[in-house]
PDB file of C-alpha atoms in Angstrom:
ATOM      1  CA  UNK A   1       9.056  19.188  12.107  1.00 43.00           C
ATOM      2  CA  UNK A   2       9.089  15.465  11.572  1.00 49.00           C
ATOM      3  CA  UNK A   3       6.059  13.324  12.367  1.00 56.00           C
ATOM      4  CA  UNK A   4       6.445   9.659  13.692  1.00 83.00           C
ATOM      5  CA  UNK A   5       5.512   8.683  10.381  1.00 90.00           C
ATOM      6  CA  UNK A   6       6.879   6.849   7.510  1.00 93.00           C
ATOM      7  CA  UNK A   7       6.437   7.707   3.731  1.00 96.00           C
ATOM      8  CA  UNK A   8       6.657   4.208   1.543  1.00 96.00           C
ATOM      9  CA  UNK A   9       7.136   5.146  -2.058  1.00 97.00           C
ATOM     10  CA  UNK A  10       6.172   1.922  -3.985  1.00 95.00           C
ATOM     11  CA  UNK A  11       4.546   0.937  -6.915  1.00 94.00           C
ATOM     12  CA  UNK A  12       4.580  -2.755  -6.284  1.00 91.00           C
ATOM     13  CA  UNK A  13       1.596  -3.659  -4.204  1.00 93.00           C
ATOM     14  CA  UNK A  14       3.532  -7.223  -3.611  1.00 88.00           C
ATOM     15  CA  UNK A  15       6.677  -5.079  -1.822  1.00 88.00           C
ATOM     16  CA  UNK A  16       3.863  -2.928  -0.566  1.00 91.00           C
ATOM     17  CA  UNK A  17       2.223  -5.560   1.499  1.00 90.00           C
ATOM     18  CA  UNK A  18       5.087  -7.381   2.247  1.00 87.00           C
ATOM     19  CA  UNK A  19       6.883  -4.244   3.734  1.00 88.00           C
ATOM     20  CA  UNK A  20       3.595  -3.543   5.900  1.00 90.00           C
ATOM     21  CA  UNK A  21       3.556  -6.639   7.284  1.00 86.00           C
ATOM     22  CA  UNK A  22       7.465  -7.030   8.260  1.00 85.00           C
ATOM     23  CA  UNK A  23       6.825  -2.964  10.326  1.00 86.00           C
ATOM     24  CA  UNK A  24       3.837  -4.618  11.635  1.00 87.00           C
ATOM     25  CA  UNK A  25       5.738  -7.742  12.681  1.00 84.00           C
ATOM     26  CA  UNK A  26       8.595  -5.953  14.407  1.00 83.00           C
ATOM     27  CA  UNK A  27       6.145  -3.815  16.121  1.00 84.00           C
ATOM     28  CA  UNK A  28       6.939  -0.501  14.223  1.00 83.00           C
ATOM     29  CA  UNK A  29       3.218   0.958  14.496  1.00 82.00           C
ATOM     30  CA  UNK A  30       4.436   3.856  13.109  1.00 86.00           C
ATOM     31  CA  UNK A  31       1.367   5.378  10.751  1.00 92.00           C
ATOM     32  CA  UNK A  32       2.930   4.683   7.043  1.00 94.00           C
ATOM     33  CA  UNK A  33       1.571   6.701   3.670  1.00 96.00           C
ATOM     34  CA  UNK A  34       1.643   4.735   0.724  1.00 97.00           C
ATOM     35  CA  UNK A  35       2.392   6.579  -2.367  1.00 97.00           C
ATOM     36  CA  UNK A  36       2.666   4.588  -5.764  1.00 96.00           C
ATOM     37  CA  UNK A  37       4.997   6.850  -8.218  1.00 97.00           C
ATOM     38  CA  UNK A  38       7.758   9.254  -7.828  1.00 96.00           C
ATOM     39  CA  UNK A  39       5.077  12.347  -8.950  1.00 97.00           C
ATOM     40  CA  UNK A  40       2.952  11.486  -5.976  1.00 97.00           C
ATOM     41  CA  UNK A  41       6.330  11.236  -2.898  1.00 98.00           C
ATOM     42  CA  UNK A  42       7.267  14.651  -4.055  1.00 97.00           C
ATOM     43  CA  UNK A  43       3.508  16.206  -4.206  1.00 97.00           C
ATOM     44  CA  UNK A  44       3.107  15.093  -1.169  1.00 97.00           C
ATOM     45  CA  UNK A  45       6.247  15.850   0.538  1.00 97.00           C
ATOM     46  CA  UNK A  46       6.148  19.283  -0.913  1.00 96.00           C
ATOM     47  CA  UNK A  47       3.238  19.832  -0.153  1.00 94.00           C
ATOM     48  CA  UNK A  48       1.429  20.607  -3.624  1.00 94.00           C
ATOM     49  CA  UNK A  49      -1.163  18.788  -6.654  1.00 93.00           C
ATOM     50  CA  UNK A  50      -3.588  16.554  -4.638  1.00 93.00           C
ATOM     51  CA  UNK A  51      -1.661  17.565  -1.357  1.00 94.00           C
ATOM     52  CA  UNK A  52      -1.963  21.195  -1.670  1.00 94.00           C
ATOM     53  CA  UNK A  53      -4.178  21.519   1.451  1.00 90.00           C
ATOM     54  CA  UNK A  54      -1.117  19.517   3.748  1.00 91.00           C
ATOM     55  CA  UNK A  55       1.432  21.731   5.921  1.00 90.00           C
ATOM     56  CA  UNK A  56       4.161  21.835   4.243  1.00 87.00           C
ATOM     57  CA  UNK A  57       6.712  21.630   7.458  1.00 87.00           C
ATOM     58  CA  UNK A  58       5.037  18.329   8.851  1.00 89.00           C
ATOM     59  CA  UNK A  59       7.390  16.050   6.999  1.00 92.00           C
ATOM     60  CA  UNK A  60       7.706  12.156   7.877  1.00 93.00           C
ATOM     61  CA  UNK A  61      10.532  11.033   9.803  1.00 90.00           C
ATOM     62  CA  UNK A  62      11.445   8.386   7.237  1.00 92.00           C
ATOM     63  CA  UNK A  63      11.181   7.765   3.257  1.00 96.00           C
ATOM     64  CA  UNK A  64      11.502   4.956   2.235  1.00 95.00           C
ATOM     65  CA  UNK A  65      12.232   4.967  -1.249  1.00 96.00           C
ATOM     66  CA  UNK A  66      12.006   2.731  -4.263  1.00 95.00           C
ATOM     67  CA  UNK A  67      13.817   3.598  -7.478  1.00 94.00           C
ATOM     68  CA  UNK A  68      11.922   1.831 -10.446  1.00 92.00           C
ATOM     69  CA  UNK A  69       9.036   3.935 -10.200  1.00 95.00           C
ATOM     70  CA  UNK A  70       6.183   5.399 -12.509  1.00 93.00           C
ATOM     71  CA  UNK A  71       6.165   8.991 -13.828  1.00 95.00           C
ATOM     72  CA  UNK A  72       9.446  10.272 -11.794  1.00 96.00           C
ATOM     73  CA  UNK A  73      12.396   7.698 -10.737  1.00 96.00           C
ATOM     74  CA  UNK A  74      13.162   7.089  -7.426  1.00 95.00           C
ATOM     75  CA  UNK A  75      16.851   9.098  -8.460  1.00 96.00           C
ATOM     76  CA  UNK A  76      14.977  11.751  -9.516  1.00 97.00           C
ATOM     77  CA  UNK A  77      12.666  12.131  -5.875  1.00 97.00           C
ATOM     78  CA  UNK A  78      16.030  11.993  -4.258  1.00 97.00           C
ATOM     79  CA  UNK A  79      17.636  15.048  -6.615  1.00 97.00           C
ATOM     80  CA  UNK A  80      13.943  17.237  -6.408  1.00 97.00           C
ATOM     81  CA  UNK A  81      14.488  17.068  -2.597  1.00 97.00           C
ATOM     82  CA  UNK A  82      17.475  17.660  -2.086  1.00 97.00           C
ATOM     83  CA  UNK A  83      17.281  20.957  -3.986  1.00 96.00           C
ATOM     84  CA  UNK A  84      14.420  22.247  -1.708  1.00 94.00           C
ATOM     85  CA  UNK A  85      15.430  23.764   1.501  1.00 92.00           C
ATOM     86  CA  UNK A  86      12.489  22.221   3.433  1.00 91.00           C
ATOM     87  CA  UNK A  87      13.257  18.764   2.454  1.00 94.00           C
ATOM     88  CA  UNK A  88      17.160  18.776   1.901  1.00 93.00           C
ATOM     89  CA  UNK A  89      18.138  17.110   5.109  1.00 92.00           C
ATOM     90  CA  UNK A  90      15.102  14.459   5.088  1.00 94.00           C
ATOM     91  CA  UNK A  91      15.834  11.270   5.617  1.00 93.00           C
ATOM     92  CA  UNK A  92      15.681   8.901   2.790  1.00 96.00           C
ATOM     93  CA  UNK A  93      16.289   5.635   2.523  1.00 93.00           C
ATOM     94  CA  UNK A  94      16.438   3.838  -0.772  1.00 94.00           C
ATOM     95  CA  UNK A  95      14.378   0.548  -0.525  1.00 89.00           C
ATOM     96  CA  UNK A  96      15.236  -1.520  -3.952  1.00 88.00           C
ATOM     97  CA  UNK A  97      15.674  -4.972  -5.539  1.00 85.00           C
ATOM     98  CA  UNK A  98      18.012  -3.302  -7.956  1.00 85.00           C
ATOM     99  CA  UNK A  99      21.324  -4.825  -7.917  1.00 84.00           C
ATOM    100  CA  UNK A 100      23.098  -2.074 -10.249  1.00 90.00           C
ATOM    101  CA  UNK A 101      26.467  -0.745  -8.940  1.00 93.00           C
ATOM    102  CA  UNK A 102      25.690   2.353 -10.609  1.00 95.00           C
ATOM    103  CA  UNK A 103      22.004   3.226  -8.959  1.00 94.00           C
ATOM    104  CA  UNK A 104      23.984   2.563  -5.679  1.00 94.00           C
ATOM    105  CA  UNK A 105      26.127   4.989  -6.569  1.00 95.00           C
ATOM    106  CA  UNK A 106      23.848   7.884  -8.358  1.00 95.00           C
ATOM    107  CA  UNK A 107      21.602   7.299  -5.030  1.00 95.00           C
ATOM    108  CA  UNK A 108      24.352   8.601  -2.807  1.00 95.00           C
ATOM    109  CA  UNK A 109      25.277  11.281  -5.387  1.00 95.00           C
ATOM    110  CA  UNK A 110      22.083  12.508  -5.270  1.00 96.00           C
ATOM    111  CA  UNK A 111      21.824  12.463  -1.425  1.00 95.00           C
ATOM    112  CA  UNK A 112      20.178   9.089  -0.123  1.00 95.00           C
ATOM    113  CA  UNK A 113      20.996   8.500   3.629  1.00 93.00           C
ATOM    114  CA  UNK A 114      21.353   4.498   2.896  1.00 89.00           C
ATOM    115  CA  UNK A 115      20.282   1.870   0.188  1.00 91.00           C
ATOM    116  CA  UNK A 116      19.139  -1.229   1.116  1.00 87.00           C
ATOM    117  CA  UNK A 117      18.421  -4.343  -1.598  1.00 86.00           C
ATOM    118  CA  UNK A 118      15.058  -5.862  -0.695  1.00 79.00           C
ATOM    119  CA  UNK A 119      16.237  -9.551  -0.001  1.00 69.00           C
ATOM    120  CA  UNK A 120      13.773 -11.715  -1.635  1.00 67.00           C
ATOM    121  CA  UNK A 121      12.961 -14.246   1.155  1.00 76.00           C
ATOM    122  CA  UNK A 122      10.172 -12.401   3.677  1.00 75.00           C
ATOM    123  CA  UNK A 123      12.963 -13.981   7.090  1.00 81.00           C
ATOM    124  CA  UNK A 124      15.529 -11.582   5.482  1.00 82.00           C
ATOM    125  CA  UNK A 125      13.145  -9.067   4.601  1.00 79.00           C
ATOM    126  CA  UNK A 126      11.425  -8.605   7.710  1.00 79.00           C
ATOM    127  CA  UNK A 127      15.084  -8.908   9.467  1.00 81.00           C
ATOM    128  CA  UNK A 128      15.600  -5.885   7.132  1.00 81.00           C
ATOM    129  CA  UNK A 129      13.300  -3.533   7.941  1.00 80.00           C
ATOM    130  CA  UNK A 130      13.646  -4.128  11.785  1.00 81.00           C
ATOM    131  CA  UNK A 131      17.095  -3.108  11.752  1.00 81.00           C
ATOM    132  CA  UNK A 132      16.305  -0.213   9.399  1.00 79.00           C
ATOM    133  CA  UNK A 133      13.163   1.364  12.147  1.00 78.00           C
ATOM    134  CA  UNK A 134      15.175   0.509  14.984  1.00 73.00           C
ATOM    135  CA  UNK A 135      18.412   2.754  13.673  1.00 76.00           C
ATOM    136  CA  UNK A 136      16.326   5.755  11.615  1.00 76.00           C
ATOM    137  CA  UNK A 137      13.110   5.754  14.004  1.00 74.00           C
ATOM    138  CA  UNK A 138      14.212   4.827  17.268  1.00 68.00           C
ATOM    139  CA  UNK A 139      18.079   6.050  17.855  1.00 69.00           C
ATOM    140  CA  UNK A 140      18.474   8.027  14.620  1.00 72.00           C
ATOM    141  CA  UNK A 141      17.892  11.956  16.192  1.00 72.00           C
ATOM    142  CA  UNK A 142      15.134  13.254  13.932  1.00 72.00           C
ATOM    143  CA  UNK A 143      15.278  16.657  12.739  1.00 65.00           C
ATOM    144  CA  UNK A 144      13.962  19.748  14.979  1.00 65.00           C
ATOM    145  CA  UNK A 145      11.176  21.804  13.847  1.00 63.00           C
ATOM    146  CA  UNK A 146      12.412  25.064  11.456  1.00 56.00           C
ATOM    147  CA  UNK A 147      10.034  27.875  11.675  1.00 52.00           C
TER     148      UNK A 147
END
């Protein structure tokens, strides 16, 4: 089952606040969990380490997903959950400054839904993430509830 929440995997507490505050301006009051490193997105999504105690099938409706990240890499996230059944169809969406070809490329590979650069000027930004709740939490179709 997916919650009406979001997941915000970021280790940047600038990008942190600054993504807060553009949901908060396009009135997505959807409850967000801040995690800071790649270790932390898959304990909790998997349920396990300092999540243990969370059920497992209560999953967000939305990652959002930055690559540069302490102890696992964003890439890596994506690969780890896409090889669990509970969390292969997810959706994930890679939230980056990185203007590589090829991380645009190995994010797909490894099974992002989209990747979106993080503009730098807070305007494009916040036009950013409005377009991205309104598509993946308002007419996206989340996924049913597996037993």
């Amino acid at each position: 089952m997916t919650s009406e929440r979001i997941l915000l995997v970021e280790d940047n507490k600038d990008d942190e606040t600054l993504t807060l505050r553009a949901l908060k301006k396009n009135n997505i009051l959807n409850e967000v969990i801040v995690v800071r490193d790649g270790a932390a997105a898959l304990d909790y999504l998997l349920a396990r380490g300092a999540y243990a105690g969370r059920d497992p099938a209560d999953l967000p409706q939305l990652v959002l997903l930055d690559l540069n990240l302490p102890k696992v890499n964003g890439l890596s996230v994506i690969k780890q959950l896409r090889a669990e059944a509970r969390t292969r169809l997810l959706p994930i969406v890679v939230l980056t400054s990185s203007k590589e070809d090829e991380d645009v490329i190995q994010s797909y590979e490894h099974g992002a839904n989209s990747y979106v650069r993080k503009p730098v000027d807070f305007a494009r930004f916040t036009e950013a993430v409005k377009t991205l709740g309104l598509y993946w939490l308002l007419l996206n179709e989340s996924l049913p509830r597996r037993p």
